[in-house]
Amino acid sequence: MYIYLVPAPLPDALAAYPHLTLKGAEDQVRLAIETKDRLPNIESDEQVAAYEAFDAAGSWTGGGFAVLNNIPVTEDGRPDFEERFKNRARKVEDEPGFVGIRVLRPLKDDTYVVLTLWQSEEHFKGWQQSQAYNHAHRNRSTSEGLTAQKPTMFPRPSFVTTYTIE
């Protein structure tokens, strides 16, 4: 499965694909397309972010809030990073208000994205305050976490972007 983040407005060539309209800070609008097929014709557009989902659960539709955790990873770090996510605790799926998750491998740069979809921002904040969140992130700052084990696999700090889904 492939995910494309496209600046608005949606190009005519993509009008047939179902998409989410993501509204971010300063009224920035991006359109998120999920498809089973790779779309090489739009991947060459430098304004389009292109990903392959290597882990997914839940639905693509039905949410009102999207969180994108953007994590730069070096080429050498990719196998370890992906292995860690393939073996994640999978606690988020049981949280109230959870809609879906897509763990995305970048097709054009070094930044992976963990995209979670929620019914609302309040549901996401509830997840952040939950014991399940603490369990899922328990090793992050310890010697067992990837940051401590392989500090050079992250060339830059990660960052989070959030959107309301219209």
mmCIF file with all atom_site columns, C-alpha atoms in Angstrom:
data_model
loop_
_atom_site.group_PDB
_atom_site.id
_atom_site.type_symbol
_atom_site.label_atom_id
_atom_site.label_alt_id
_atom_site.label_comp_id
_atom_site.label_asym_id
_atom_site.label_entity_id
_atom_site.label_seq_id
_atom_site.pdbx_PDB_ins_code
_atom_site.Cartn_x
_atom_site.Cartn_y
_atom_site.Cartn_z
_atom_site.occupancy
_atom_site.B_iso_or_equiv
_atom_site.pdbx_formal_charge
_atom_site.auth_seq_id
_atom_site.auth_comp_id
_atom_site.auth_asym_id
_atom_site.auth_atom_id
_atom_site.pdbx_PDB_model_num
ATOM 1   C CA . MET A 1 1   ? 0.000   0.000  0.000   1.00 0.00 ? 1   MET A CA 1
ATOM 2   C CA . TYR A 1 2   ? 1.232   3.495  -0.855  1.00 0.00 ? 2   TYR A CA 1
ATOM 3   C CA . ILE A 1 3   ? 0.487   6.879  0.665   1.00 0.00 ? 3   ILE A CA 1
ATOM 4   C CA . TYR A 1 4   ? 0.968   10.184 -1.142  1.00 0.00 ? 4   TYR A CA 1
ATOM 5   C CA . LEU A 1 5   ? 0.793   13.609 0.500   1.00 0.00 ? 5   LEU A CA 1
ATOM 6   C CA . VAL A 1 6   ? -0.060  16.154 -2.149  1.00 0.00 ? 6   VAL A CA 1
ATOM 7   C CA . PRO A 1 7   ? -0.462  19.926 -1.798  1.00 0.00 ? 7   PRO A CA 1
ATOM 8   C CA . ALA A 1 8   ? -3.966  21.214 -2.582  1.00 0.00 ? 8   ALA A CA 1
ATOM 9   C CA . PRO A 1 9   ? -5.656  21.488 -4.960  1.00 0.00 ? 9   PRO A CA 1
ATOM 10  C CA . LEU A 1 10  ? -5.787  17.875 -6.069  1.00 0.00 ? 10  LEU A CA 1
ATOM 11  C CA . PRO A 1 11  ? -4.385  17.486 -9.599  1.00 0.00 ? 11  PRO A CA 1
ATOM 12  C CA . ASP A 1 12  ? -6.904  16.219 -12.178 1.00 0.00 ? 12  ASP A CA 1
ATOM 13  C CA . ALA A 1 13  ? -4.840  13.070 -12.677 1.00 0.00 ? 13  ALA A CA 1
ATOM 14  C CA . LEU A 1 14  ? -5.523  12.102 -9.035  1.00 0.00 ? 14  LEU A CA 1
ATOM 15  C CA . ALA A 1 15  ? -9.188  13.076 -8.839  1.00 0.00 ? 15  ALA A CA 1
ATOM 16  C CA . ALA A 1 16  ? -10.339 9.458  -9.142  1.00 0.00 ? 16  ALA A CA 1
ATOM 17  C CA . TYR A 1 17  ? -8.457  8.393  -5.980  1.00 0.00 ? 17  TYR A CA 1
ATOM 18  C CA . PRO A 1 18  ? -10.165 8.618  -2.598  1.00 0.00 ? 18  PRO A CA 1
ATOM 19  C CA . HIS A 1 19  ? -8.308  11.015 -0.333  1.00 0.00 ? 19  HIS A CA 1
ATOM 20  C CA . LEU A 1 20  ? -8.278  12.694 3.052   1.00 0.00 ? 20  LEU A CA 1
ATOM 21  C CA . THR A 1 21  ? -8.162  16.473 3.241   1.00 0.00 ? 21  THR A CA 1
ATOM 22  C CA . LEU A 1 22  ? -5.687  17.443 5.953   1.00 0.00 ? 22  LEU A CA 1
ATOM 23  C CA . LYS A 1 23  ? -5.789  20.981 7.299   1.00 0.00 ? 23  LYS A CA 1
ATOM 24  C CA . GLY A 1 24  ? -2.728  22.028 9.280   1.00 0.00 ? 24  GLY A CA 1
ATOM 25  C CA . ALA A 1 25  ? -1.221  25.081 10.880  1.00 0.00 ? 25  ALA A CA 1
ATOM 26  C CA . GLU A 1 26  ? -1.748  28.377 9.095   1.00 0.00 ? 26  GLU A CA 1
ATOM 27  C CA . ASP A 1 27  ? -4.511  26.759 7.025   1.00 0.00 ? 27  ASP A CA 1
ATOM 28  C CA . GLN A 1 28  ? -2.031  24.622 5.092   1.00 0.00 ? 28  GLN A CA 1
ATOM 29  C CA . VAL A 1 29  ? -3.994  21.947 3.205   1.00 0.00 ? 29  VAL A CA 1
ATOM 30  C CA . ARG A 1 30  ? -2.537  18.632 2.086   1.00 0.00 ? 30  ARG A CA 1
ATOM 31  C CA . LEU A 1 31  ? -4.363  15.783 0.476   1.00 0.00 ? 31  LEU A CA 1
ATOM 32  C CA . ALA A 1 32  ? -3.507  12.242 1.549   1.00 0.00 ? 32  ALA A CA 1
ATOM 33  C CA . ILE A 1 33  ? -4.088  9.466  -0.963  1.00 0.00 ? 33  ILE A CA 1
ATOM 34  C CA . GLU A 1 34  ? -3.909  5.773  -0.041  1.00 0.00 ? 34  GLU A CA 1
ATOM 35  C CA . THR A 1 35  ? -3.652  3.335  -2.942  1.00 0.00 ? 35  THR A CA 1
ATOM 36  C CA . LYS A 1 36  ? -2.630  -0.264 -3.554  1.00 0.00 ? 36  LYS A CA 1
ATOM 37  C CA . ASP A 1 37  ? -0.738  0.803  -6.654  1.00 0.00 ? 37  ASP A CA 1
ATOM 38  C CA . ARG A 1 38  ? 2.427   2.834  -6.853  1.00 0.00 ? 38  ARG A CA 1
ATOM 39  C CA . LEU A 1 39  ? 1.946   6.094  -8.793  1.00 0.00 ? 39  LEU A CA 1
ATOM 40  C CA . PRO A 1 40  ? 5.346   6.847  -10.360 1.00 0.00 ? 40  PRO A CA 1
ATOM 41  C CA . ASN A 1 41  ? 3.900   9.662  -12.470 1.00 0.00 ? 41  ASN A CA 1
ATOM 42  C CA . ILE A 1 42  ? 3.330   11.817 -9.382  1.00 0.00 ? 42  ILE A CA 1
ATOM 43  C CA . GLU A 1 43  ? 6.373   10.674 -7.397  1.00 0.00 ? 43  GLU A CA 1
ATOM 44  C CA . SER A 1 44  ? 8.625   12.799 -9.582  1.00 0.00 ? 44  SER A CA 1
ATOM 45  C CA . ASP A 1 45  ? 6.844   15.964 -8.385  1.00 0.00 ? 45  ASP A CA 1
ATOM 46  C CA . GLU A 1 46  ? 9.081   17.404 -5.662  1.00 0.00 ? 46  GLU A CA 1
ATOM 47  C CA . GLN A 1 47  ? 6.036   18.771 -3.810  1.00 0.00 ? 47  GLN A CA 1
ATOM 48  C CA . VAL A 1 48  ? 4.596   15.269 -3.400  1.00 0.00 ? 48  VAL A CA 1
ATOM 49  C CA . ALA A 1 49  ? 5.726   13.154 -0.451  1.00 0.00 ? 49  ALA A CA 1
ATOM 50  C CA . ALA A 1 50  ? 5.616   9.444  -1.344  1.00 0.00 ? 50  ALA A CA 1
ATOM 51  C CA . TYR A 1 51  ? 5.645   6.459  1.014   1.00 0.00 ? 51  TYR A CA 1
ATOM 52  C CA . GLU A 1 52  ? 5.149   2.728  1.139   1.00 0.00 ? 52  GLU A CA 1
ATOM 53  C CA . ALA A 1 53  ? 3.284   1.424  4.195   1.00 0.00 ? 53  ALA A CA 1
ATOM 54  C CA . PHE A 1 54  ? 5.200   -1.470 5.713   1.00 0.00 ? 54  PHE A CA 1
ATOM 55  C CA . ASP A 1 55  ? 2.872   -1.756 8.698   1.00 0.00 ? 55  ASP A CA 1
ATOM 56  C CA . ALA A 1 56  ? -0.804  -0.839 8.884   1.00 0.00 ? 56  ALA A CA 1
ATOM 57  C CA . ALA A 1 57  ? -3.796  -1.402 11.125  1.00 0.00 ? 57  ALA A CA 1
ATOM 58  C CA . GLY A 1 58  ? -7.253  0.046  11.400  1.00 0.00 ? 58  GLY A CA 1
ATOM 59  C CA . SER A 1 59  ? -9.112  2.204  8.929   1.00 0.00 ? 59  SER A CA 1
ATOM 60  C CA . TRP A 1 60  ? -8.052  4.979  6.559   1.00 0.00 ? 60  TRP A CA 1
ATOM 61  C CA . THR A 1 61  ? -11.404 6.731  6.903   1.00 0.00 ? 61  THR A CA 1
ATOM 62  C CA . GLY A 1 62  ? -13.583 7.842  9.782   1.00 0.00 ? 62  GLY A CA 1
ATOM 63  C CA . GLY A 1 63  ? -11.103 10.011 11.631  1.00 0.00 ? 63  GLY A CA 1
ATOM 64  C CA . GLY A 1 64  ? -11.153 13.687 12.451  1.00 0.00 ? 64  GLY A CA 1
ATOM 65  C CA . PHE A 1 65  ? -7.524  14.167 13.499  1.00 0.00 ? 65  PHE A CA 1
ATOM 66  C CA . ALA A 1 66  ? -4.215  13.000 11.973  1.00 0.00 ? 66  ALA A CA 1
ATOM 67  C CA . VAL A 1 67  ? -0.807  12.900 13.653  1.00 0.00 ? 67  VAL A CA 1
ATOM 68  C CA . LEU A 1 68  ? 2.368   12.457 11.603  1.00 0.00 ? 68  LEU A CA 1
ATOM 69  C CA . ASN A 1 69  ? 5.490   11.602 13.561  1.00 0.00 ? 69  ASN A CA 1
ATOM 70  C CA . ASN A 1 70  ? 8.296   12.379 11.079  1.00 0.00 ? 70  ASN A CA 1
ATOM 71  C CA . ILE A 1 71  ? 11.482  10.438 11.878  1.00 0.00 ? 71  ILE A CA 1
ATOM 72  C CA . PRO A 1 72  ? 14.652  10.908 9.796   1.00 0.00 ? 72  PRO A CA 1
ATOM 73  C CA . VAL A 1 73  ? 16.628  7.635  9.569   1.00 0.00 ? 73  VAL A CA 1
ATOM 74  C CA . THR A 1 74  ? 19.991  6.988  7.922   1.00 0.00 ? 74  THR A CA 1
ATOM 75  C CA . GLU A 1 75  ? 20.263  4.412  5.146   1.00 0.00 ? 75  GLU A CA 1
ATOM 76  C CA . ASP A 1 76  ? 22.215  2.091  7.467   1.00 0.00 ? 76  ASP A CA 1
ATOM 77  C CA . GLY A 1 77  ? 19.586  2.468  10.194  1.00 0.00 ? 77  GLY A CA 1
ATOM 78  C CA . ARG A 1 78  ? 16.578  1.511  8.079   1.00 0.00 ? 78  ARG A CA 1
ATOM 79  C CA . PRO A 1 79  ? 16.591  -2.257 8.794   1.00 0.00 ? 79  PRO A CA 1
ATOM 80  C CA . ASP A 1 80  ? 16.796  -1.764 12.582  1.00 0.00 ? 80  ASP A CA 1
ATOM 81  C CA . PHE A 1 81  ? 14.184  0.977  12.549  1.00 0.00 ? 81  PHE A CA 1
ATOM 82  C CA . GLU A 1 82  ? 11.744  -1.107 10.506  1.00 0.00 ? 82  GLU A CA 1
ATOM 83  C CA . GLU A 1 83  ? 12.350  -4.195 12.616  1.00 0.00 ? 83  GLU A CA 1
ATOM 84  C CA . ARG A 1 84  ? 11.546  -2.224 15.774  1.00 0.00 ? 84  ARG A CA 1
ATOM 85  C CA . PHE A 1 85  ? 8.254   -1.033 14.305  1.00 0.00 ? 85  PHE A CA 1
ATOM 86  C CA . LYS A 1 86  ? 7.300   -4.442 12.946  1.00 0.00 ? 86  LYS A CA 1
ATOM 87  C CA . ASN A 1 87  ? 7.664   -5.736 16.517  1.00 0.00 ? 87  ASN A CA 1
ATOM 88  C CA . ARG A 1 88  ? 5.915   -2.790 18.215  1.00 0.00 ? 88  ARG A CA 1
ATOM 89  C CA . ALA A 1 89  ? 3.628   -3.369 21.195  1.00 0.00 ? 89  ALA A CA 1
ATOM 90  C CA . ARG A 1 90  ? 0.458   -2.676 19.149  1.00 0.00 ? 90  ARG A CA 1
ATOM 91  C CA . LYS A 1 91  ? -1.208  -1.021 22.149  1.00 0.00 ? 91  LYS A CA 1
ATOM 92  C CA . VAL A 1 92  ? -2.447  2.007  20.217  1.00 0.00 ? 92  VAL A CA 1
ATOM 93  C CA . GLU A 1 93  ? -5.000  -0.089 18.331  1.00 0.00 ? 93  GLU A CA 1
ATOM 94  C CA . ASP A 1 94  ? -6.978  -0.665 21.542  1.00 0.00 ? 94  ASP A CA 1
ATOM 95  C CA . GLU A 1 95  ? -7.177  3.000  22.562  1.00 0.00 ? 95  GLU A CA 1
ATOM 96  C CA . PRO A 1 96  ? -10.513 4.837  22.610  1.00 0.00 ? 96  PRO A CA 1
ATOM 97  C CA . GLY A 1 97  ? -10.874 6.978  19.499  1.00 0.00 ? 97  GLY A CA 1
ATOM 98  C CA . PHE A 1 98  ? -8.155  5.159  17.521  1.00 0.00 ? 98  PHE A CA 1
ATOM 99  C CA . VAL A 1 99  ? -9.009  4.902  13.821  1.00 0.00 ? 99  VAL A CA 1
ATOM 100 C CA . GLY A 1 100 ? -5.853  3.725  12.038  1.00 0.00 ? 100 GLY A CA 1
ATOM 101 C CA . ILE A 1 101 ? -2.074  3.632  11.845  1.00 0.00 ? 101 ILE A CA 1
ATOM 102 C CA . ARG A 1 102 ? 0.264   3.517  8.860   1.00 0.00 ? 102 ARG A CA 1
ATOM 103 C CA . VAL A 1 103 ? 4.022   3.167  9.338   1.00 0.00 ? 103 VAL A CA 1
ATOM 104 C CA . LEU A 1 104 ? 5.490   4.683  6.197   1.00 0.00 ? 104 LEU A CA 1
ATOM 105 C CA . ARG A 1 105 ? 8.822   4.061  4.467   1.00 0.00 ? 105 ARG A CA 1
ATOM 106 C CA . PRO A 1 106 ? 9.897   7.084  2.418   1.00 0.00 ? 106 PRO A CA 1
ATOM 107 C CA . LEU A 1 107 ? 10.302  6.553  -1.319  1.00 0.00 ? 107 LEU A CA 1
ATOM 108 C CA . LYS A 1 108 ? 12.180  9.804  -2.002  1.00 0.00 ? 108 LYS A CA 1
ATOM 109 C CA . ASP A 1 109 ? 14.014  10.934 1.146   1.00 0.00 ? 109 ASP A CA 1
ATOM 110 C CA . ASP A 1 110 ? 15.145  9.726  4.576   1.00 0.00 ? 110 ASP A CA 1
ATOM 111 C CA . THR A 1 111 ? 12.137  10.608 6.723   1.00 0.00 ? 111 THR A CA 1
ATOM 112 C CA . TYR A 1 112 ? 9.831   7.834  7.845   1.00 0.00 ? 112 TYR A CA 1
ATOM 113 C CA . VAL A 1 113 ? 6.335   8.770  9.016   1.00 0.00 ? 113 VAL A CA 1
ATOM 114 C CA . VAL A 1 114 ? 4.224   7.119  11.681  1.00 0.00 ? 114 VAL A CA 1
ATOM 115 C CA . LEU A 1 115 ? 0.755   8.317  10.734  1.00 0.00 ? 115 LEU A CA 1
ATOM 116 C CA . THR A 1 116 ? -2.033  7.788  13.240  1.00 0.00 ? 116 THR A CA 1
ATOM 117 C CA . LEU A 1 117 ? -5.662  8.672  12.656  1.00 0.00 ? 117 LEU A CA 1
ATOM 118 C CA . TRP A 1 118 ? -7.986  9.511  15.537  1.00 0.00 ? 118 TRP A CA 1
ATOM 119 C CA . GLN A 1 119 ? -11.637 10.370 15.950  1.00 0.00 ? 119 GLN A CA 1
ATOM 120 C CA . SER A 1 120 ? -10.552 13.668 17.561  1.00 0.00 ? 120 SER A CA 1
ATOM 121 C CA . GLU A 1 121 ? -7.575  15.563 18.966  1.00 0.00 ? 121 GLU A CA 1
ATOM 122 C CA . GLU A 1 122 ? -8.918  14.799 22.446  1.00 0.00 ? 122 GLU A CA 1
ATOM 123 C CA . HIS A 1 123 ? -8.666  11.073 21.735  1.00 0.00 ? 123 HIS A CA 1
ATOM 124 C CA . PHE A 1 124 ? -5.043  11.496 20.635  1.00 0.00 ? 124 PHE A CA 1
ATOM 125 C CA . LYS A 1 125 ? -4.239  13.454 23.796  1.00 0.00 ? 125 LYS A CA 1
ATOM 126 C CA . GLY A 1 126 ? -5.910  10.715 25.824  1.00 0.00 ? 126 GLY A CA 1
ATOM 127 C CA . TRP A 1 127 ? -3.561  8.194  24.184  1.00 0.00 ? 127 TRP A CA 1
ATOM 128 C CA . GLN A 1 128 ? -0.568  10.345 25.114  1.00 0.00 ? 128 GLN A CA 1
ATOM 129 C CA . GLN A 1 129 ? -1.674  10.296 28.760  1.00 0.00 ? 129 GLN A CA 1
ATOM 130 C CA . SER A 1 130 ? -2.410  6.560  28.832  1.00 0.00 ? 130 SER A CA 1
ATOM 131 C CA . GLN A 1 131 ? -0.499  3.697  30.381  1.00 0.00 ? 131 GLN A CA 1
ATOM 132 C CA . ALA A 1 132 ? -0.530  2.040  26.958  1.00 0.00 ? 132 ALA A CA 1
ATOM 133 C CA . TYR A 1 133 ? 1.399   5.030  25.531  1.00 0.00 ? 133 TYR A CA 1
ATOM 134 C CA . ASN A 1 134 ? 3.917   4.790  28.365  1.00 0.00 ? 134 ASN A CA 1
ATOM 135 C CA . HIS A 1 135 ? 4.281   1.066  27.688  1.00 0.00 ? 135 HIS A CA 1
ATOM 136 C CA . ALA A 1 136 ? 4.732   1.560  23.943  1.00 0.00 ? 136 ALA A CA 1
ATOM 137 C CA . HIS A 1 137 ? 7.401   4.221  24.531  1.00 0.00 ? 137 HIS A CA 1
ATOM 138 C CA . ARG A 1 138 ? 8.996   2.783  27.687  1.00 0.00 ? 138 ARG A CA 1
ATOM 139 C CA . ASN A 1 139 ? 12.399  2.054  26.148  1.00 0.00 ? 139 ASN A CA 1
ATOM 140 C CA . ARG A 1 140 ? 12.691  5.307  24.195  1.00 0.00 ? 140 ARG A CA 1
ATOM 141 C CA . SER A 1 141 ? 15.153  7.011  26.579  1.00 0.00 ? 141 SER A CA 1
ATOM 142 C CA . THR A 1 142 ? 16.816  3.896  27.993  1.00 0.00 ? 142 THR A CA 1
ATOM 143 C CA . SER A 1 143 ? 19.802  1.834  26.931  1.00 0.00 ? 143 SER A CA 1
ATOM 144 C CA . GLU A 1 144 ? 17.322  -0.517 25.184  1.00 0.00 ? 144 GLU A CA 1
ATOM 145 C CA . GLY A 1 145 ? 16.004  2.268  22.937  1.00 0.00 ? 145 GLY A CA 1
ATOM 146 C CA . LEU A 1 146 ? 17.305  2.754  19.409  1.00 0.00 ? 146 LEU A CA 1
ATOM 147 C CA . THR A 1 147 ? 18.432  6.310  20.169  1.00 0.00 ? 147 THR A CA 1
ATOM 148 C CA . ALA A 1 148 ? 20.854  5.029  22.807  1.00 0.00 ? 148 ALA A CA 1
ATOM 149 C CA . GLN A 1 149 ? 21.829  1.844  20.962  1.00 0.00 ? 149 GLN A CA 1
ATOM 150 C CA . LYS A 1 150 ? 22.427  3.461  17.585  1.00 0.00 ? 150 LYS A CA 1
ATOM 151 C CA . PRO A 1 151 ? 22.527  7.230  18.032  1.00 0.00 ? 151 PRO A CA 1
ATOM 152 C CA . THR A 1 152 ? 23.920  7.804  14.542  1.00 0.00 ? 152 THR A CA 1
ATOM 153 C CA . MET A 1 153 ? 20.892  6.220  12.840  1.00 0.00 ? 153 MET A CA 1
ATOM 154 C CA . PHE A 1 154 ? 18.935  9.457  13.394  1.00 0.00 ? 154 PHE A CA 1
ATOM 155 C CA . PRO A 1 155 ? 20.633  12.256 11.426  1.00 0.00 ? 155 PRO A CA 1
ATOM 156 C CA . ARG A 1 156 ? 18.219  14.938 12.690  1.00 0.00 ? 156 ARG A CA 1
ATOM 157 C CA . PRO A 1 157 ? 15.604  15.202 15.417  1.00 0.00 ? 157 PRO A CA 1
ATOM 158 C CA . SER A 1 158 ? 12.148  13.866 14.700  1.00 0.00 ? 158 SER A CA 1
ATOM 159 C CA . PHE A 1 159 ? 9.167   16.215 14.589  1.00 0.00 ? 159 PHE A CA 1
ATOM 160 C CA . VAL A 1 160 ? 5.393   15.946 14.753  1.00 0.00 ? 160 VAL A CA 1
ATOM 161 C CA . THR A 1 161 ? 2.827   17.552 12.480  1.00 0.00 ? 161 THR A CA 1
ATOM 162 C CA . THR A 1 162 ? -0.889  17.450 13.192  1.00 0.00 ? 162 THR A CA 1
ATOM 163 C CA . TYR A 1 163 ? -3.919  18.019 10.992  1.00 0.00 ? 163 TYR A CA 1
ATOM 164 C CA . THR A 1 164 ? -7.659  18.121 11.287  1.00 0.00 ? 164 THR A CA 1
ATOM 165 C CA . ILE A 1 165 ? -9.361  15.931 8.710   1.00 0.00 ? 165 ILE A CA 1
ATOM 166 C CA . GLU A 1 166 ? -12.051 17.676 6.705   1.00 0.00 ? 166 GLU A CA 1
#
